[in-house]
Amino acid sequence: MAQRIRASRSNNSFNFRLSPVARGVALTLASTAAVPLYAADSNTIEEIVVTATKRAESIQDVPLAITALSGEFTKQVNLNDVKDLVSFTPGVSGNSQDSFIDAISIRGVRTQDFGVGGDPSAAFFKNDLYEGRNGAVVTSLYDMERSEILRGPQGFLFGRNSIGGAFSVYTHKAELDDRVSGYLDLDGGERGHIVGEGAVNIPVSDEFAMRLAGYVSQEDGFVHNFYNGKDLIEHDKKAVRLSTVYQNDNLTVHATAETEHRKQSGSVYRAIQEGDIWDTFVAAIGPVTIQGGPQDVDLDQSGGDADDSTINTFGLHVDYDFGFATRTSHTGYKDHDYYYSEDYDGTPLSLSNYQQDQEGDYFQQELRLTSDTDSALSWYG
């Protein structure tokens, strides 16, 4: 039989699955830390504004089961991509090291189909653009404004494929400040561990500004493959995003263009020499050497595991304020090229290999009219 290796490394230490007790403690801490409740410079409660109902409103007024995570919190706890949000969302479970989302379960609802045409049970959105299939969903979290995770069916507001819930992430938009601003964060460690994130906001005029953000994450593999001498669970991720804003009295236009390339190992498996199945297998084909002890992070695997994707995204968001309501037009286009392979028998023999090669193009156009939140009757259409 084969065992999936789920170890991950941070700088100079290995992190493995937590015990049930440890997970319970971590979840308790996460539920209190997920959303900052108090302003940093006063004792007043800071209002948390979300757009889960297609309008900006306080999270206390949203009649939905929702968890909101700020961009600053996302950076502090080192959440790297959208699947990492699972760790800080009650009622949501499942994660993996690859780009598949079939393992994510919201209130026990999950899809078992990880094929090219499989429909997920949870919808994923980035800046209101639907992320679509495996290979196009898992993108890096950098220069983030906030994340919103809704639990329970969301078909009315988010359409199909949201029977379990919806994940919505929002990046920082260009801002009409009075000066140029930006930041740069760098992190390094052993085994070629390098993470860099930065952004610069440039106001061009009183009505137009642009923002350029970038991200890079690299790390050498730490699972040694005795079969070919290579290391697995390495990754190389690079992304860049350009956003602009134009704003006058009634009109606001946000445009975004982003590209990301992700190259990493697929899921890694190690065969375990135990049980009747293994004895039958050895009796049929002869001895098979499996290197390493039970606690060693190494294996003897023949497959050239890969999890490579290139994702390009373009978005145009237009709001026009009529006074009594706001007309919104959201246009989006995404294309992706994705290849995945894994050798899940965990032996140096080609017994059970899986491959998936896909390309996708998505176009989205949404028009909506939303009432003024100050009116006595709130409506949406």
Tab-separated table of C-alpha atoms in Angstrom:
chain	number	residue	atom	x	y	z
A	1	MET	CA	0.000	0.000	0.000
A	2	ALA	CA	1.038	3.613	-0.451
A	3	GLN	CA	0.987	6.440	2.053
A	4	ARG	CA	0.719	10.075	0.986
A	5	ILE	CA	3.459	12.224	2.475
A	6	ARG	CA	1.977	15.453	3.819
A	7	ALA	CA	4.966	16.922	5.588
A	8	SER	CA	5.760	20.559	4.964
A	9	ARG	CA	8.835	22.513	5.961
A	10	SER	CA	9.223	26.005	7.328
A	11	ASN	CA	12.810	27.252	7.463
A	12	ASN	CA	14.705	24.615	9.478
A	13	SER	CA	11.914	22.502	10.979
A	14	PHE	CA	9.412	19.933	9.741
A	15	ASN	CA	5.701	20.312	10.379
A	16	PHE	CA	3.450	17.257	10.255
A	17	ARG	CA	-0.247	16.675	10.919
A	18	LEU	CA	-1.497	17.887	14.258
A	19	SER	CA	-3.123	15.529	16.702
A	20	PRO	CA	-6.906	15.914	17.259
A	21	VAL	CA	-6.283	17.741	20.544
A	22	ALA	CA	-3.763	20.086	18.950
A	23	ARG	CA	-6.119	20.762	16.058
A	24	GLY	CA	-8.876	21.645	18.508
A	25	VAL	CA	-6.625	24.096	20.343
A	26	ALA	CA	-5.446	25.604	17.062
A	27	LEU	CA	-9.017	25.984	15.824
A	28	THR	CA	-10.015	27.742	19.040
A	29	LEU	CA	-7.137	30.173	18.680
A	30	ALA	CA	-7.890	30.670	14.998
A	31	SER	CA	-11.539	31.525	15.624
A	32	THR	CA	-10.507	34.354	17.903
A	33	ALA	CA	-7.675	35.620	15.719
A	34	ALA	CA	-9.225	35.295	12.280
A	35	VAL	CA	-10.830	38.734	12.276
A	36	PRO	CA	-9.245	41.642	14.197
A	37	LEU	CA	-11.929	43.013	16.505
A	38	TYR	CA	-10.214	46.022	18.013
A	39	ALA	CA	-8.594	48.982	16.349
A	40	ALA	CA	-4.874	49.251	16.962
A	41	ASP	CA	-4.974	52.803	18.323
A	42	SER	CA	-8.134	52.794	20.456
A	43	ASN	CA	-10.448	50.653	22.550
A	44	THR	CA	-13.334	50.992	20.112
A	45	ILE	CA	-14.557	48.058	18.041
A	46	GLU	CA	-13.329	48.227	14.458
A	47	GLU	CA	-16.055	47.742	11.845
A	48	ILE	CA	-15.436	44.837	9.479
A	49	VAL	CA	-16.811	45.550	6.001
A	50	VAL	CA	-17.494	42.686	3.575
A	51	THR	CA	-19.226	42.337	0.200
A	52	ALA	CA	-20.644	38.834	0.595
A	53	THR	CA	-24.137	40.023	-0.407
A	54	LYS	CA	-22.842	42.036	-3.402
A	55	ARG	CA	-22.864	45.250	-1.386
A	56	ALA	CA	-20.425	46.759	1.110
A	57	GLU	CA	-21.824	46.316	4.619
A	58	SER	CA	-20.776	45.481	8.144
A	59	ILE	CA	-20.180	41.794	8.789
A	60	GLN	CA	-22.599	42.083	11.737
A	61	ASP	CA	-25.421	42.876	9.286
A	62	VAL	CA	-24.736	39.937	6.955
A	63	PRO	CA	-27.314	37.130	7.504
A	64	LEU	CA	-24.857	34.426	6.440
A	65	ALA	CA	-22.345	32.095	8.072
A	66	ILE	CA	-19.179	33.945	7.106
A	67	THR	CA	-15.528	34.154	8.140
A	68	ALA	CA	-13.487	37.203	7.129
A	69	LEU	CA	-9.687	37.355	7.173
A	70	SER	CA	-7.789	40.587	6.643
A	71	GLY	CA	-4.861	40.805	4.266
A	72	GLU	CA	-2.537	41.670	7.134
A	73	PHE	CA	-3.611	38.574	9.059
A	74	THR	CA	-3.113	36.452	5.941
A	75	LYS	CA	0.484	37.655	5.759
A	76	GLN	CA	1.183	37.263	9.483
A	77	VAL	CA	0.180	33.590	9.588
A	78	ASN	CA	1.839	32.834	6.234
A	79	LEU	CA	-1.175	31.737	4.187
A	80	ASN	CA	0.274	31.059	0.737
A	81	ASP	CA	-2.719	30.190	-1.448
A	82	VAL	CA	-6.500	29.921	-1.271
A	83	LYS	CA	-6.504	26.374	0.115
A	84	ASP	CA	-4.619	27.574	3.193
A	85	LEU	CA	-7.733	29.555	4.197
A	86	VAL	CA	-9.211	26.237	5.330
A	87	SER	CA	-6.997	26.278	8.418
A	88	PHE	CA	-8.769	29.338	9.857
A	89	THR	CA	-12.372	28.669	8.851
A	90	PRO	CA	-14.691	26.746	11.219
A	91	GLY	CA	-16.795	24.128	9.438
A	92	VAL	CA	-14.308	23.800	6.578
A	93	SER	CA	-11.758	21.007	6.306
A	94	GLY	CA	-9.372	19.346	3.904
A	95	ASN	CA	-6.209	20.467	2.197
A	96	SER	CA	-3.373	19.055	0.118
A	97	GLN	CA	-0.091	20.141	-1.365
A	98	ASP	CA	-1.260	20.008	-4.991
A	99	SER	CA	-3.600	22.249	-7.017
A	100	PHE	CA	-6.702	20.081	-6.637
A	101	ILE	CA	-9.652	21.367	-4.620
A	102	ASP	CA	-11.623	18.116	-4.419
A	103	ALA	CA	-10.380	17.539	-0.857
A	104	ILE	CA	-12.041	20.701	0.505
A	105	SER	CA	-15.228	20.048	2.448
A	106	ILE	CA	-17.646	22.711	3.740
A	107	ARG	CA	-20.031	21.425	6.400
A	108	GLY	CA	-19.418	17.908	5.118
A	109	VAL	CA	-20.247	18.747	1.492
A	110	ARG	CA	-17.475	17.978	-0.981
A	111	THR	CA	-16.993	16.728	-4.501
A	112	GLN	CA	-15.373	13.389	-5.275
A	113	ASP	CA	-14.602	14.314	-8.893
A	114	PHE	CA	-11.116	15.691	-9.525
A	115	GLY	CA	-11.178	15.197	-13.304
A	116	VAL	CA	-10.884	17.884	-15.965
A	117	GLY	CA	-14.648	18.325	-16.305
A	118	GLY	CA	-15.568	17.866	-12.666
A	119	ASP	CA	-17.710	20.531	-11.021
A	120	PRO	CA	-16.564	21.564	-7.523
A	121	SER	CA	-18.986	21.816	-4.611
A	122	ALA	CA	-17.360	25.058	-3.411
A	123	ALA	CA	-17.072	28.129	-5.623
A	124	PHE	CA	-13.835	30.121	-5.720
A	125	PHE	CA	-13.693	33.791	-6.701
A	126	LYS	CA	-10.830	36.251	-6.986
A	127	ASN	CA	-11.823	39.906	-7.248
A	128	ASP	CA	-15.340	38.657	-8.123
A	129	LEU	CA	-14.048	36.584	-11.064
A	130	TYR	CA	-14.974	32.896	-10.949
A	131	GLU	CA	-11.863	30.735	-10.800
A	132	GLY	CA	-13.269	27.623	-12.497
A	133	ARG	CA	-11.621	24.225	-12.702
A	134	ASN	CA	-8.681	22.510	-11.073
A	135	GLY	CA	-5.476	24.122	-12.220
A	136	ALA	CA	-7.041	27.585	-12.391
A	137	VAL	CA	-8.318	27.847	-8.822
A	138	VAL	CA	-5.222	27.651	-6.643
A	139	THR	CA	-3.393	30.971	-6.960
A	140	SER	CA	-1.025	32.725	-4.571
A	141	LEU	CA	-2.237	35.117	-1.884
A	142	TYR	CA	-0.168	38.324	-2.102
A	143	ASP	CA	-0.910	42.017	-1.653
A	144	MET	CA	-4.230	40.946	-0.158
A	145	GLU	CA	-7.049	43.164	1.092
A	146	ARG	CA	-9.287	40.469	2.614
A	147	SER	CA	-10.756	36.993	2.203
A	148	GLU	CA	-14.365	35.956	2.766
A	149	ILE	CA	-15.467	32.341	3.253
A	150	LEU	CA	-19.201	31.634	3.199
A	151	ARG	CA	-20.565	28.348	4.500
A	152	GLY	CA	-23.757	26.794	3.197
A	153	PRO	CA	-25.493	26.966	-0.220
A	154	GLN	CA	-24.843	30.274	-2.016
A	155	GLY	CA	-26.563	29.642	-5.357
A	156	PHE	CA	-28.636	32.851	-5.366
A	157	LEU	CA	-25.661	35.210	-5.049
A	158	PHE	CA	-22.841	33.121	-6.529
A	159	GLY	CA	-24.504	30.784	-9.028
A	160	ARG	CA	-23.758	27.136	-9.693
A	161	ASN	CA	-21.016	25.103	-8.025
A	162	SER	CA	-21.576	26.794	-4.658
A	163	ILE	CA	-23.762	24.179	-2.973
A	164	GLY	CA	-21.226	23.841	-0.167
A	165	GLY	CA	-20.205	27.477	0.045
A	166	ALA	CA	-17.981	30.081	-1.567
A	167	PHE	CA	-14.444	31.426	-1.170
A	168	SER	CA	-13.905	35.047	-2.221
A	169	VAL	CA	-10.499	36.726	-2.076
A	170	TYR	CA	-9.849	40.390	-2.821
A	171	THR	CA	-6.506	41.955	-3.619
A	172	HIS	CA	-5.499	45.538	-2.885
A	173	LYS	CA	-6.777	47.937	-5.516
A	174	ALA	CA	-4.990	50.988	-6.818
A	175	GLU	CA	-5.654	53.988	-4.557
A	176	LEU	CA	-5.956	57.708	-5.275
A	177	ASP	CA	-3.455	58.842	-2.646
A	178	ASP	CA	-1.541	62.096	-2.641
A	179	ARG	CA	1.864	60.376	-2.877
A	180	VAL	CA	3.641	57.257	-4.074
A	181	SER	CA	3.611	54.404	-1.539
A	182	GLY	CA	4.630	50.777	-1.380
A	183	TYR	CA	6.269	47.968	0.566
A	184	LEU	CA	8.711	45.080	0.119
A	185	ASP	CA	8.915	41.927	2.268
A	186	LEU	CA	11.686	39.328	1.904
A	187	ASP	CA	12.181	36.014	3.685
A	188	GLY	CA	14.888	33.376	3.324
A	189	GLY	CA	15.908	30.052	4.789
A	190	GLU	CA	17.714	26.807	4.178
A	191	ARG	CA	17.257	24.586	1.115
A	192	GLY	CA	16.876	27.581	-1.151
A	193	HIS	CA	13.831	28.946	0.683
A	194	ILE	CA	13.081	32.421	-0.721
A	195	VAL	CA	9.809	34.361	-0.467
A	196	GLY	CA	9.402	37.918	-1.690
A	197	GLU	CA	6.326	40.129	-1.916
A	198	GLY	CA	6.009	43.786	-2.774
A	199	ALA	CA	3.795	46.468	-4.253
A	200	VAL	CA	3.983	50.105	-5.303
A	201	ASN	CA	0.996	52.457	-5.636
A	202	ILE	CA	1.426	55.386	-8.041
A	203	PRO	CA	-1.184	58.188	-8.221
A	204	VAL	CA	-0.961	59.650	-11.733
A	205	SER	CA	-3.608	62.355	-11.300
A	206	ASP	CA	-6.504	63.275	-9.043
A	207	GLU	CA	-8.692	60.771	-10.919
A	208	PHE	CA	-6.296	58.009	-12.011
A	209	ALA	CA	-3.828	55.723	-10.199
A	210	MET	CA	-2.045	52.424	-10.775
A	211	ARG	CA	-0.647	49.698	-8.538
A	212	LEU	CA	1.971	47.070	-9.393
A	213	ALA	CA	2.365	44.022	-7.135
A	214	GLY	CA	4.646	41.002	-7.402
A	215	TYR	CA	5.309	37.721	-5.639
A	216	VAL	CA	7.988	35.032	-5.792
A	217	SER	CA	8.341	31.845	-3.735
A	218	GLN	CA	11.038	29.227	-4.239
A	219	GLU	CA	12.187	26.235	-2.248
A	220	ASP	CA	14.224	23.116	-2.973
A	221	GLY	CA	12.628	19.759	-2.293
A	222	PHE	CA	13.147	18.054	1.060
A	223	VAL	CA	11.818	14.564	0.220
A	224	HIS	CA	14.681	12.615	-1.331
A	225	ASN	CA	13.812	10.191	-4.135
A	226	PHE	CA	16.344	7.346	-4.063
A	227	TYR	CA	15.185	6.114	-7.468
A	228	ASN	CA	16.576	9.022	-9.506
A	229	GLY	CA	18.414	11.073	-6.884
A	230	LYS	CA	16.095	14.085	-7.188
A	231	ASP	CA	14.314	15.902	-4.386
A	232	LEU	CA	10.526	16.220	-4.320
A	233	ILE	CA	8.048	18.718	-2.835
A	234	GLU	CA	9.959	21.626	-4.273
A	235	HIS	CA	8.235	24.656	-5.773
A	236	ASP	CA	8.867	27.745	-7.882
A	237	LYS	CA	6.039	30.302	-8.006
A	238	LYS	CA	6.087	33.726	-9.645
A	239	ALA	CA	3.236	36.194	-10.061
A	240	VAL	CA	2.743	39.832	-11.044
A	241	ARG	CA	-0.395	41.983	-11.066
A	242	LEU	CA	-1.160	45.445	-12.454
A	243	SER	CA	-4.286	47.252	-11.297
A	244	THR	CA	-5.605	50.702	-12.182
A	245	VAL	CA	-8.435	52.923	-11.001
A	246	TYR	CA	-10.281	55.846	-12.545
A	247	GLN	CA	-12.768	57.731	-10.399
A	248	ASN	CA	-14.871	60.869	-10.746
A	249	ASP	CA	-18.035	62.036	-8.988
A	250	ASN	CA	-20.283	59.118	-10.009
A	251	LEU	CA	-18.109	56.700	-11.981
A	252	THR	CA	-15.470	54.273	-10.673
A	253	VAL	CA	-13.538	51.956	-12.989
A	254	HIS	CA	-11.120	49.275	-11.749
A	255	ALA	CA	-9.035	47.269	-14.233
A	256	THR	CA	-6.742	44.365	-13.364
A	257	ALA	CA	-4.291	42.194	-15.306
A	258	GLU	CA	-2.446	39.330	-13.615
A	259	THR	CA	-0.261	36.396	-14.587
A	260	GLU	CA	1.116	33.582	-12.434
A	261	HIS	CA	3.327	30.585	-13.133
A	262	ARG	CA	3.452	27.730	-10.614
A	263	LYS	CA	5.860	24.797	-10.850
A	264	GLN	CA	5.907	22.285	-8.031
A	265	SER	CA	5.733	18.594	-7.172
A	266	GLY	CA	2.473	16.740	-7.174
A	267	SER	CA	1.372	14.648	-4.216
A	268	VAL	CA	4.171	12.331	-3.063
A	269	TYR	CA	3.549	8.762	-1.915
A	270	ARG	CA	5.738	6.208	-0.132
A	271	ALA	CA	5.075	2.457	-0.172
A	272	ILE	CA	4.781	0.702	3.187
A	273	GLN	CA	6.109	-2.854	3.538
A	274	GLU	CA	3.357	-4.385	5.587
A	275	GLY	CA	0.219	-6.468	5.325
A	276	ASP	CA	-1.030	-9.369	3.208
A	277	ILE	CA	-1.375	-7.221	0.094
A	278	TRP	CA	2.322	-6.370	0.163
A	279	ASP	CA	3.281	-10.033	0.702
A	280	THR	CA	1.150	-11.089	-2.273
A	281	PHE	CA	2.666	-8.341	-4.385
A	282	VAL	CA	6.256	-9.382	-3.551
A	283	ALA	CA	5.449	-13.055	-4.160
A	284	ALA	CA	4.193	-12.206	-7.650
A	285	ILE	CA	7.004	-9.948	-8.914
A	286	GLY	CA	9.880	-10.526	-6.523
A	287	PRO	CA	11.523	-8.332	-3.868
A	288	VAL	CA	11.140	-4.550	-4.177
A	289	THR	CA	13.467	-2.368	-2.116
A	290	ILE	CA	11.862	0.539	-0.303
A	291	GLN	CA	14.547	2.845	1.046
A	292	GLY	CA	14.413	4.612	4.399
A	293	GLY	CA	12.927	3.968	7.801
A	294	PRO	CA	9.378	4.822	8.973
A	295	GLN	CA	10.383	8.326	10.094
A	296	ASP	CA	12.731	9.124	7.203
A	297	VAL	CA	11.552	11.714	4.704
A	298	ASP	CA	12.650	9.767	1.636
A	299	LEU	CA	11.228	7.234	-0.826
A	300	ASP	CA	11.964	5.096	-3.868
A	301	GLN	CA	9.606	6.323	-6.576
A	302	SER	CA	9.898	6.275	-10.360
A	303	GLY	CA	7.350	8.845	-11.474
A	304	GLY	CA	8.288	12.327	-12.614
A	305	ASP	CA	5.724	14.065	-10.441
A	306	ALA	CA	4.686	17.513	-11.631
A	307	ASP	CA	2.122	20.174	-10.804
A	308	ASP	CA	2.682	22.983	-13.308
A	309	SER	CA	0.297	25.761	-14.284
A	310	THR	CA	0.234	29.148	-15.982
A	311	ILE	CA	-2.766	31.362	-15.228
A	312	ASN	CA	-3.611	34.690	-16.904
A	313	THR	CA	-6.461	36.871	-15.662
A	314	PHE	CA	-8.017	40.130	-16.862
A	315	GLY	CA	-10.826	41.975	-15.088
A	316	LEU	CA	-12.827	45.186	-15.554
A	317	HIS	CA	-15.127	46.387	-12.774
A	318	VAL	CA	-17.320	49.460	-13.385
A	319	ASP	CA	-19.605	51.125	-10.813
A	320	TYR	CA	-21.937	54.032	-11.592
A	321	ASP	CA	-23.777	55.691	-8.720
A	322	PHE	CA	-27.310	56.851	-9.573
A	323	GLY	CA	-27.959	58.047	-6.022
A	324	PHE	CA	-30.760	55.623	-5.232
A	325	ALA	CA	-28.813	52.609	-6.552
A	326	THR	CA	-25.509	51.565	-8.102
A	327	ARG	CA	-25.166	49.934	-11.501
A	328	THR	CA	-22.268	47.456	-11.611
A	329	SER	CA	-20.679	45.825	-14.626
A	330	HIS	CA	-18.090	43.118	-14.062
A	331	THR	CA	-16.224	41.682	-17.032
A	332	GLY	CA	-13.594	38.990	-16.693
A	333	TYR	CA	-11.432	36.730	-18.820
A	334	LYS	CA	-9.134	33.935	-17.681
A	335	ASP	CA	-7.025	31.351	-19.449
A	336	HIS	CA	-4.903	28.626	-17.934
A	337	ASP	CA	-2.586	25.818	-18.984
A	338	TYR	CA	-2.210	23.043	-16.420
A	339	TYR	CA	-0.349	19.737	-16.257
A	340	TYR	CA	-0.397	17.337	-13.322
A	341	SER	CA	1.112	13.888	-12.801
A	342	GLU	CA	1.782	11.639	-9.834
A	343	ASP	CA	3.052	8.127	-9.149
A	344	TYR	CA	0.755	7.034	-6.352
A	345	ASP	CA	1.853	3.413	-5.958
A	346	GLY	CA	4.955	4.660	-4.102
A	347	THR	CA	7.294	2.079	-5.654
A	348	PRO	CA	9.992	2.242	-8.357
A	349	LEU	CA	7.625	0.331	-10.670
A	350	SER	CA	5.126	1.953	-13.052
A	351	LEU	CA	2.042	0.407	-11.491
A	352	SER	CA	-0.349	3.232	-10.715
A	353	ASN	CA	0.318	6.561	-12.386
A	354	TYR	CA	-2.070	9.458	-12.900
A	355	GLN	CA	-1.806	12.337	-15.365
A	356	GLN	CA	-3.998	15.289	-16.236
A	357	ASP	CA	-3.331	17.824	-18.991
A	358	GLN	CA	-5.812	20.651	-19.449
A	359	GLU	CA	-6.294	24.058	-20.993
A	360	GLY	CA	-9.177	26.393	-20.283
A	361	ASP	CA	-10.608	29.757	-21.309
A	362	TYR	CA	-13.301	31.534	-19.321
A	363	PHE	CA	-15.318	34.657	-20.039
A	364	GLN	CA	-17.614	36.264	-17.500
A	365	GLN	CA	-20.019	39.181	-17.782
A	366	GLU	CA	-22.212	40.278	-14.896
A	367	LEU	CA	-24.596	43.233	-14.705
A	368	ARG	CA	-26.394	44.118	-11.514
A	369	LEU	CA	-28.285	46.975	-9.883
A	370	THR	CA	-27.964	47.313	-6.112
A	371	SER	CA	-30.033	49.613	-3.929
A	372	ASP	CA	-28.517	52.281	-1.715
A	373	THR	CA	-27.779	50.679	1.652
A	374	ASP	CA	-29.196	53.760	3.431
A	375	SER	CA	-32.679	53.207	1.995
A	376	ALA	CA	-35.441	51.581	4.051
A	377	LEU	CA	-35.820	48.754	1.508
A	378	SER	CA	-32.758	46.904	0.291
A	379	TRP	CA	-32.940	45.129	-3.054
A	380	TYR	CA	-30.663	43.582	-5.646
A	381	GLY	CA	-31.192	42.588	-9.257
